[in-house]
Short mmCIF file of C-alpha atoms and ligand atoms in Angstrom, two decimals:
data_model
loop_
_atom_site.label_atom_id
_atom_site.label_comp_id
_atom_site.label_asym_id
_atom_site.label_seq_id
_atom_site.Cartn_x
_atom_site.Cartn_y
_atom_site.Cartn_z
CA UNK Z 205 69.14 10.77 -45.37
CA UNK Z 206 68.56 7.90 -47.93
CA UNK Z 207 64.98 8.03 -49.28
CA UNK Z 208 64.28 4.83 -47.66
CA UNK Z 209 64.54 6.73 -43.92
CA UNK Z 210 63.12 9.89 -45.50
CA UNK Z 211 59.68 6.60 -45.87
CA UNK Z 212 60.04 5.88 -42.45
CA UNK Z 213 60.34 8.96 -40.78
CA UNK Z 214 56.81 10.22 -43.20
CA UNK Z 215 55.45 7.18 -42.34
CA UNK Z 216 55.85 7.85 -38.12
CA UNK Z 217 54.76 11.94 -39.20
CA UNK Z 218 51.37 10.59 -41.06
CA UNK Z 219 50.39 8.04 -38.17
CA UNK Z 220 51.28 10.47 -35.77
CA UNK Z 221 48.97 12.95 -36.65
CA UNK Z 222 46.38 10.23 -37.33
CA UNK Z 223 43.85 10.63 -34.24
CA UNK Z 224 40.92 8.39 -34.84
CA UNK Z 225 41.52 4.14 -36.48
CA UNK Z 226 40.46 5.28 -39.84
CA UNK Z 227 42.42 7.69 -40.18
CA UNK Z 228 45.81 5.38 -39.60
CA UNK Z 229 44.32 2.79 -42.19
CA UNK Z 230 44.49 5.55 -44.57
CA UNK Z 231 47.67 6.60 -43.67
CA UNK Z 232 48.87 2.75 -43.51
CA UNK Z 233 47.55 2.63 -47.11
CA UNK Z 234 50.01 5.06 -48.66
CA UNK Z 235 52.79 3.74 -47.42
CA UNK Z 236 51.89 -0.51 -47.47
CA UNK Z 237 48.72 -0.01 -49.36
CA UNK Z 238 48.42 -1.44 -53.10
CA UNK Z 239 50.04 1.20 -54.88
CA UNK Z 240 52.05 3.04 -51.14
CA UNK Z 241 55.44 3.91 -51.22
CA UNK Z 242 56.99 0.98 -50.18
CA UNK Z 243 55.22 -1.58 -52.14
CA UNK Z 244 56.02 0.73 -55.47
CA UNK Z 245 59.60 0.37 -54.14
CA UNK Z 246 58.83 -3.38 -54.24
CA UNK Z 247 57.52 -3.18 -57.40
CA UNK Z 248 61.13 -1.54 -58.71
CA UNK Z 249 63.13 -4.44 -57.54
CA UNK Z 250 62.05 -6.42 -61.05
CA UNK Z 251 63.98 -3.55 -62.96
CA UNK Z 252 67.10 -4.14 -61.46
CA UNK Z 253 70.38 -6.07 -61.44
CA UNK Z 254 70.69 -9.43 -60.46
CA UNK Z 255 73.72 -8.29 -57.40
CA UNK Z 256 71.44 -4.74 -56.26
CA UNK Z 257 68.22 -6.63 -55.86
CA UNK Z 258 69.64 -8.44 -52.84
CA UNK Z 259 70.94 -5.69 -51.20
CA UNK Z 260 68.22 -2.92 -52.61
CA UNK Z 261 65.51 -5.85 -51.12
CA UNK Z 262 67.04 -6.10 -47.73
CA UNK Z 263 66.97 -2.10 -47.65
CA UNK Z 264 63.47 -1.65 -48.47
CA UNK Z 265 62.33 -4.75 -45.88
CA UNK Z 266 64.02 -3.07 -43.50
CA UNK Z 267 62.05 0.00 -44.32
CA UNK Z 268 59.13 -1.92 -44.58
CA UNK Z 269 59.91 -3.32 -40.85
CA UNK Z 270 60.41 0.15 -39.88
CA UNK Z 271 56.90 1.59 -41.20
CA UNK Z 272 54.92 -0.91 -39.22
CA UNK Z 273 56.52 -0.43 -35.91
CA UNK Z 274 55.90 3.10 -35.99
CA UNK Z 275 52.02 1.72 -36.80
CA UNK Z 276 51.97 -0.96 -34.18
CA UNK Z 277 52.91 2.16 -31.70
CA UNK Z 278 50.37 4.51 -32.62
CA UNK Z 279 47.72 1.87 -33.16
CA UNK Z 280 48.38 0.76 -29.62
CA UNK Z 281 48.67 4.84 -28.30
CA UNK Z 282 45.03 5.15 -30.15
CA UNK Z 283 43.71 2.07 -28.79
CA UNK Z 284 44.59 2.96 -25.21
CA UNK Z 285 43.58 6.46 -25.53
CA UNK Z 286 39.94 5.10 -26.66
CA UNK Z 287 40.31 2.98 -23.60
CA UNK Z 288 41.08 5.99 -21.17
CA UNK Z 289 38.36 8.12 -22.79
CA UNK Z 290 35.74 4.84 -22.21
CA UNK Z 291 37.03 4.56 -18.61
CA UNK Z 292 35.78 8.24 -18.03
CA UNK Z 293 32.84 8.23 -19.79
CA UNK Z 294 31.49 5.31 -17.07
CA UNK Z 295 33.73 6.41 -14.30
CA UNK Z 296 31.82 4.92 -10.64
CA UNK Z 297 32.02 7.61 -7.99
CA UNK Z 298 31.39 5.22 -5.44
CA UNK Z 299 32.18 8.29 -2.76
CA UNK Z 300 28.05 9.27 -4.14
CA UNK Z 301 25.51 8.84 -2.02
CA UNK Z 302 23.09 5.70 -2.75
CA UNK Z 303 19.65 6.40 -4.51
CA UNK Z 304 17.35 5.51 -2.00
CA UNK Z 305 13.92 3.62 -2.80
CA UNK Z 306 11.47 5.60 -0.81
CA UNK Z 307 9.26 2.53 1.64
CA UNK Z 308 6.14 2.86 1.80
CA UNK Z 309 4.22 1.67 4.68
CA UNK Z 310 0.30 0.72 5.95
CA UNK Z 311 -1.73 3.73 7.53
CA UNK Z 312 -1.82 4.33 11.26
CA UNK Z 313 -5.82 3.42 10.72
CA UNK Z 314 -4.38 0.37 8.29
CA UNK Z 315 -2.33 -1.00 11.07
CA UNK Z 316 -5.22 -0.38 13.92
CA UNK Z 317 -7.86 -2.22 11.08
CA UNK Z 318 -5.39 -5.16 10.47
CA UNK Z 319 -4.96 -5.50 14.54
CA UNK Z 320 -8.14 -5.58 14.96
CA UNK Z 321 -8.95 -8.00 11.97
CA UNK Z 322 -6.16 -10.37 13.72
CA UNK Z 323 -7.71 -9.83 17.27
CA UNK Z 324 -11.14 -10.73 16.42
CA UNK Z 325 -10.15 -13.49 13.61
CA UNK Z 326 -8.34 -15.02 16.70
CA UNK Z 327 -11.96 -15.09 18.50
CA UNK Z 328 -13.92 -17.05 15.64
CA UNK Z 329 -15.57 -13.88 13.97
CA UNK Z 330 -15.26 -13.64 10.18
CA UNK Z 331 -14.41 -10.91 8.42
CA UNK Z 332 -17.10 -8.93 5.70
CA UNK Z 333 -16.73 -6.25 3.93
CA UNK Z 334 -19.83 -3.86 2.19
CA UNK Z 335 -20.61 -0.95 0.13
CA UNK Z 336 -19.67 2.39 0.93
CA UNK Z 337 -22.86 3.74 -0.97
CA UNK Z 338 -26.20 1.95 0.63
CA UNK Z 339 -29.26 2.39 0.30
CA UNK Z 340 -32.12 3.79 2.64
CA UNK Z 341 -32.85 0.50 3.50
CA UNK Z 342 -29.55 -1.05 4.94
CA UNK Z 343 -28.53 2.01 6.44
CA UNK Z 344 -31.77 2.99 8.76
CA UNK Z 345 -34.97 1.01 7.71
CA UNK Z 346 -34.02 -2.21 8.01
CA UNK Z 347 -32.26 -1.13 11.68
CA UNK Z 348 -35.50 -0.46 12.48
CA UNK Z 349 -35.01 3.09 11.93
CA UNK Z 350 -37.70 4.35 9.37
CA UNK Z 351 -38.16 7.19 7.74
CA UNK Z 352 -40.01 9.64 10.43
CA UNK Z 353 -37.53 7.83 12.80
CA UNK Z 354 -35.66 11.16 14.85
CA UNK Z 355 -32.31 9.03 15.13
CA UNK Z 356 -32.18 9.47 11.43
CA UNK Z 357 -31.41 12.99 11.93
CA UNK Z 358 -27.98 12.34 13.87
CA UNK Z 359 -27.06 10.24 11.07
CA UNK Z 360 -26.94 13.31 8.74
CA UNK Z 361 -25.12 11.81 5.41
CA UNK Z 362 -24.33 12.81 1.93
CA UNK Z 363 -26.88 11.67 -0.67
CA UNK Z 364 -26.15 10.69 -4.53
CA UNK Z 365 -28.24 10.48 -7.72
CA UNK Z 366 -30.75 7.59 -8.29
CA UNK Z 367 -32.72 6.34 -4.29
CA UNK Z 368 -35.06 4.02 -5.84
CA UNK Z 369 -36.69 1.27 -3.40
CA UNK Z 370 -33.05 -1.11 -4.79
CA UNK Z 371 -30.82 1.51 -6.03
CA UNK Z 372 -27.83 2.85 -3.14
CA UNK Z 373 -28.38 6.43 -2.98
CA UNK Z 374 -26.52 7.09 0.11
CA UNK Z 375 -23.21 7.12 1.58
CA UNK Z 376 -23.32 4.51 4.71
CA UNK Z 377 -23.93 6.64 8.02
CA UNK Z 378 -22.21 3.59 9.84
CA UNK Z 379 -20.96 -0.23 8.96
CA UNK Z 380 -24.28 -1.12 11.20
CA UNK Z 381 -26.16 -2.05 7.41
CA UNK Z 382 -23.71 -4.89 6.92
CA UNK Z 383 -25.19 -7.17 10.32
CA UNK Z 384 -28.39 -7.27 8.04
CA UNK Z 385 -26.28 -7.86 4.83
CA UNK Z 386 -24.19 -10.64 6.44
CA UNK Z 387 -26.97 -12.16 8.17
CA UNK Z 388 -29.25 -12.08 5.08
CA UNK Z 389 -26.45 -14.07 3.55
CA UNK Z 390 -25.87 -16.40 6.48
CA UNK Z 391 -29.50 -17.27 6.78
CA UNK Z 392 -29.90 -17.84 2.81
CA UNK Z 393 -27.13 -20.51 3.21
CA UNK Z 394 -28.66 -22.27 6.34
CA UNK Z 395 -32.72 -21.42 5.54
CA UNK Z 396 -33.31 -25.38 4.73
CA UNK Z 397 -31.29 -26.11 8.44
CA UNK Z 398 -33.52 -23.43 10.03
CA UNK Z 399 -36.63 -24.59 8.38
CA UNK Z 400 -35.98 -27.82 9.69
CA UNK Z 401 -35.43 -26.31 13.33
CA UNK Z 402 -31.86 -27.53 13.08
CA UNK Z 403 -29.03 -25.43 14.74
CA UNK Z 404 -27.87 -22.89 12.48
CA UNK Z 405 -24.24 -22.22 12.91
CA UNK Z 406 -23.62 -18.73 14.61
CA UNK Z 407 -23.33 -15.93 13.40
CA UNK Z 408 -20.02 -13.81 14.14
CA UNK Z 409 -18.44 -11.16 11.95
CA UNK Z 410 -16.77 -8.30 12.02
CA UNK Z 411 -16.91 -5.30 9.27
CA UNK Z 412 -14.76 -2.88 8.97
CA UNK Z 413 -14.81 0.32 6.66
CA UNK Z 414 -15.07 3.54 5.57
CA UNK Z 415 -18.54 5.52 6.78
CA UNK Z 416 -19.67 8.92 6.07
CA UNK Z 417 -21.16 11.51 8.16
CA UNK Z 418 -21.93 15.49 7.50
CA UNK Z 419 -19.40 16.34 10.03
CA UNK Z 420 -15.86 18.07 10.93
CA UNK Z 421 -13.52 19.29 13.67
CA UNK Z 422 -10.54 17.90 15.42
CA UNK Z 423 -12.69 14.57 16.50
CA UNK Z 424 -14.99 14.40 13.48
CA UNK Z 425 -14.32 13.86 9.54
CA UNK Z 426 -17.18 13.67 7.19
CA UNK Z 427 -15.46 10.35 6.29
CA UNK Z 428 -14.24 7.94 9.49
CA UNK Z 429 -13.99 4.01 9.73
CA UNK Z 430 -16.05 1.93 11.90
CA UNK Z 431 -16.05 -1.85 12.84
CA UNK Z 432 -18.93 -3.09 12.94
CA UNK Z 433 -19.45 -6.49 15.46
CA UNK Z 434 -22.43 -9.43 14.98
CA UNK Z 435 -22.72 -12.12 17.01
CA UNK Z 436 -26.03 -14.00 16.68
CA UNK Z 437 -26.97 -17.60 17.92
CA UNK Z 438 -29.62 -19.44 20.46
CA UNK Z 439 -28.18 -18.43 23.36
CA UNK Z 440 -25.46 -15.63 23.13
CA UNK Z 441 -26.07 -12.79 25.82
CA UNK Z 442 -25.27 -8.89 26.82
CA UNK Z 443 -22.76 -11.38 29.15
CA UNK Z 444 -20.58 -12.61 26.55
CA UNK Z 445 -20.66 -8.93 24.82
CA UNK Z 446 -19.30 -7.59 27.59
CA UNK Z 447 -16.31 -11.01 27.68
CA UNK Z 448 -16.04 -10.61 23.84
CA UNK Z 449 -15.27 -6.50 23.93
CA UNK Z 450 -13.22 -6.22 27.18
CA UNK Z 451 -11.00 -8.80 26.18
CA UNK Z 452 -10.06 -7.53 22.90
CA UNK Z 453 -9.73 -4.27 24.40
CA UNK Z 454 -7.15 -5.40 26.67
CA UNK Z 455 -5.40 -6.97 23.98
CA UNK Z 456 -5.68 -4.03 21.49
CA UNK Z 457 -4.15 -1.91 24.25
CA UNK Z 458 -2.24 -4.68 25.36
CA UNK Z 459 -3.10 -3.61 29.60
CA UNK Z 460 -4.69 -6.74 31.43
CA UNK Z 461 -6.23 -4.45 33.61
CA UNK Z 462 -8.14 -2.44 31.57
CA UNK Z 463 -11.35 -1.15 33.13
CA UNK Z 464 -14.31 -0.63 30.56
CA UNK Z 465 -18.06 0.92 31.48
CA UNK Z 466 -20.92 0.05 29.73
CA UNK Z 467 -22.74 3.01 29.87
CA UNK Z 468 -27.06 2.97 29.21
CA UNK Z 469 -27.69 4.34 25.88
CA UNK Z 470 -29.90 4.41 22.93
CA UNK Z 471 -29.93 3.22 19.04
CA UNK Z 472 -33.05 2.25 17.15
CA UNK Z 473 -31.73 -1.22 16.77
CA UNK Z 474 -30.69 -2.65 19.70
CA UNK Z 475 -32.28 -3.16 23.03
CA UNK Z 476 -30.92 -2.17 25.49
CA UNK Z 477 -28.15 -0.56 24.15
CA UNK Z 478 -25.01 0.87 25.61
CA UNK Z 479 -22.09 2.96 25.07
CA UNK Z 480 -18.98 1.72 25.67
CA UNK Z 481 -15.76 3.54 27.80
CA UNK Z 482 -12.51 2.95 28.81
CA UNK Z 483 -10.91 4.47 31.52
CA UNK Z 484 -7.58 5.55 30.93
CA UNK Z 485 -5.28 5.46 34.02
CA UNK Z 486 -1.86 7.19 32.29
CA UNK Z 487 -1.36 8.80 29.15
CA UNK Z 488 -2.45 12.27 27.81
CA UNK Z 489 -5.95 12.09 28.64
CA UNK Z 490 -5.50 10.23 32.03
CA UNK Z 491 -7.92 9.00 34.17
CA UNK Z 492 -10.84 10.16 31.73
CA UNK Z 493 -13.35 7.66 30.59
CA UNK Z 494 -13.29 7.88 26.52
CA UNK Z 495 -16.04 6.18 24.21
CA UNK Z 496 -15.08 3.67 21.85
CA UNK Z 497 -17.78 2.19 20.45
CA UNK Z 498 -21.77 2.09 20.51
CA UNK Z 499 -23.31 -1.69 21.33
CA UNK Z 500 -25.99 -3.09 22.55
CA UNK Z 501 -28.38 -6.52 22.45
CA UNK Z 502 -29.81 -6.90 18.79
CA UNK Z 503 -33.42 -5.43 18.52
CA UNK Z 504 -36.05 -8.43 18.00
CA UNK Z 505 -37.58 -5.89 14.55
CA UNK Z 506 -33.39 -6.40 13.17
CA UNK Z 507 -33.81 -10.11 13.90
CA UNK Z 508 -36.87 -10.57 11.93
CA UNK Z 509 -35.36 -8.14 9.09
CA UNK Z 510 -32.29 -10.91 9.44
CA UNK Z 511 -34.90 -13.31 8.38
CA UNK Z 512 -34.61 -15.26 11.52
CA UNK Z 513 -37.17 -15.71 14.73
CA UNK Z 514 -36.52 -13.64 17.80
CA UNK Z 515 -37.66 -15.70 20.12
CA UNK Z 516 -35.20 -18.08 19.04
CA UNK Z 517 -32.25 -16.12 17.81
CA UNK Z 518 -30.49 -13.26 19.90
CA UNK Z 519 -27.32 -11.63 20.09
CA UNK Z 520 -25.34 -8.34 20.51
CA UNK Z 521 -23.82 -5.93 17.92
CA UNK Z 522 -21.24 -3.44 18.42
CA UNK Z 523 -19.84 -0.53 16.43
CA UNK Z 524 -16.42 0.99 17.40
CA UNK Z 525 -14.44 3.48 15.59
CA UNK Z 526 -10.99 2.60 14.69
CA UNK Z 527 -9.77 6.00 13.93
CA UNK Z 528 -10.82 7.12 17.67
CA UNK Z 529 -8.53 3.62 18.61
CA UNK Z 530 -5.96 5.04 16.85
CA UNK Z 531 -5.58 8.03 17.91
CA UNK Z 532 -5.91 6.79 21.47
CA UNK Z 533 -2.86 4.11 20.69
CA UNK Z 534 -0.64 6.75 19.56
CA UNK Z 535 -1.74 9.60 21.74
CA UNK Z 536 -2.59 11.71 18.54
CA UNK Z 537 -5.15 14.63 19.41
CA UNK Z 538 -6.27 15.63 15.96
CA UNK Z 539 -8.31 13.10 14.05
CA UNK Z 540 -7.70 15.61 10.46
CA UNK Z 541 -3.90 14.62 11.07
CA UNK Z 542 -4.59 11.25 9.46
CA UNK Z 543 -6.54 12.28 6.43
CA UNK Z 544 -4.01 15.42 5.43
CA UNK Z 545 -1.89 13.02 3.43
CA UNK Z 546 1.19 14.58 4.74
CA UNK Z 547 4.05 12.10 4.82
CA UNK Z 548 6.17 13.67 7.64
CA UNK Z 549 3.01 12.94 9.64
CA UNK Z 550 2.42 9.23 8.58
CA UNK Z 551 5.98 8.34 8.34
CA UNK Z 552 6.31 7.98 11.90
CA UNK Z 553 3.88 4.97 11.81
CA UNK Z 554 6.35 2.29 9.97
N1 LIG B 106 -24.04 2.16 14.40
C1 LIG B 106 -23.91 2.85 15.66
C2 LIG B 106 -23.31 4.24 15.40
O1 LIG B 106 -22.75 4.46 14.38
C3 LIG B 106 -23.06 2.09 16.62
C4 LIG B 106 -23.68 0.78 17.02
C5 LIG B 106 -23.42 -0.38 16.31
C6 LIG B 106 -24.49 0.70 18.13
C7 LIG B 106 -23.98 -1.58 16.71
C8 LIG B 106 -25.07 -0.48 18.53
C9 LIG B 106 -24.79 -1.63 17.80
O2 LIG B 106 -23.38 5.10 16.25
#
């Protein structure tokens, strides 16, 4: 072996065993490099004769030619191996199952809230909302309900700190406080109109929340949701109460025939007053009558605390409870069932 092929044969050993690009640079370097093999070989030419130069020359080119083949191949082996290793590293398994993006969804009492929002938006009535914490006024005085009143003991509630004449100091009992809240409001807008013994435009709102009531079993939750109903003009009667609430009942439950009683009752501020059923025909609890809601013509003392005349203004009020609408809806039997929190529960509902 001449010592030109003993070059090229190191040269293919030292890049073989080169595994990462820098080391095959250094490799490269001793053998093309500044001061490598073949360029001292190069250098050596200068020394000699005229006639071996020429020959000597083409020997070491070839040489030369030989050494970077051998690197072309192992830079290309390295670069594809890097490649292949790359290719792994972010290998797709597209045979994995997707990560799914949990949906959440409204609440069974969300979606009976939001029909009922639609229903009566769809009827004229406006939509209010109020504060969960009232105070002693909203809540019972004001409903003509005062202090030694013995209604006020059905309406046991939790109490918080402060219950000065303005401060809230109670957790609502019902959404009844917000007719005199909106109305207040309604009448401040109008009061030069009224003053003048113009017509006030009427009053008609819904509001629905959350109420609060020291109370718990499979039909009661210390906190429940209520909609509370206003509708308060010159001339709106117990007549158009019973229109207004039978037809969104038959359009909640979405049954044309529908039979609701209106059954005599009592609250402090409304007279008369009545409770309302409906009868259901099929379902689980067929046949029975079941209460929805408490109503009744607006007492003339609530009127007054409205800051508007009696014998003028009249209208009815209503209070149903949306929970008790859901329930009947879906046919679900435990009120607790949609205040657990438990997904497999509520899932069902989207
Ligand atoms: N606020 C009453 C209750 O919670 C219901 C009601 C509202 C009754 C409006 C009459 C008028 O029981």
């Amino acid at each position: 072996m001449t010592d030109l092929d003993s070059i090229v044969e190191d040269a293919g050993a030292a890049f073989s065993v080169a595994i990462t690009p820098a080391d095959l640079e250094n490799a490269k370097a001793q053998f093309l490099g500044k001061s490598g093999r073949i360029t001292e070989l190069m250098k050596g030419l200068a020394a000699l004769p005229v006639e071996e130069k020429k020959s000597r020359g083409a020997a070491i080119n070839q040489a030369k030619q030989g050494v970077e083949a051998a690197l072309t191949v192992r830079r290309q082996a390295l670069a594809d191996a890097e490649l292949q290793l790359q290719l792994k590293a972010e290998a797709l398994d597209v045979s994995l199952p997707g990560r799914q993006r949990p949906q959440g969804g409204l609440h069974p009492v969300s979606l009976t809230l939001e029909r009922i929002e639609a229903i009566f938006g769809s009827m004229g009535f406006d939509v209010a909302q109020g504060p969960e914490i009232e105070t002693d006024w909203f809540n019972f005085t004001a409903l003509n309900t005062p202090e030694d009143h013995p209604a006020r003991s059905m309406h046991d509630t939790f109490y918080v700190e402060g219950g000065t004449d303005t401060a809230p100091n109670l957790l609502r009992t019902h959404t009844s406080p917000m007719q005199i809240r909106y109305a207040v409001q309604h009448v401040k807008k109008h009061r030069a109109l009224i003053d003048a013994g113009g017509a006030m435009p009427e009053i008609r709102v819904i509001a629905p929340g959350r109420t609060y009531r020291v109370d718990s079993d499979a039909t009661h939750s210390p906190m429940f949701h209520q909609c509370e109903g206003l509708w308060i003009g010159e001339n709106v009667s117990f007549k158009d109460l019973k229109v207004v609430f039978t037809d969104f009942c038959r359009t909640f439950f979405e049954s044309d025939d529908l039979v609701l009683r209106f059954r005599p009752s009592f609250f402090p501020f409304t007279e008369p007053s009545a409770e309302i059923d409906i009868q259901f025909q099929a379902g689980p609890p067929a046949g029975r009558w079941l209460e929805v809601a408490g109503s009744g013509q607006v007492h003339p003392n609530v009127v007054r605390n409205m800051g508007l005349d009696p014998e003028k203004y009249i209208g009815f009020a209503f209070g149903m409870g949306p929970d008790r609408l859901t329930m009947l809806r879906y046919g679900v039997n435990d009120l607790r069932l949609f205040f657990d929190g438990d997904i497999r529960f509520l899932s069902q509902f989207q």
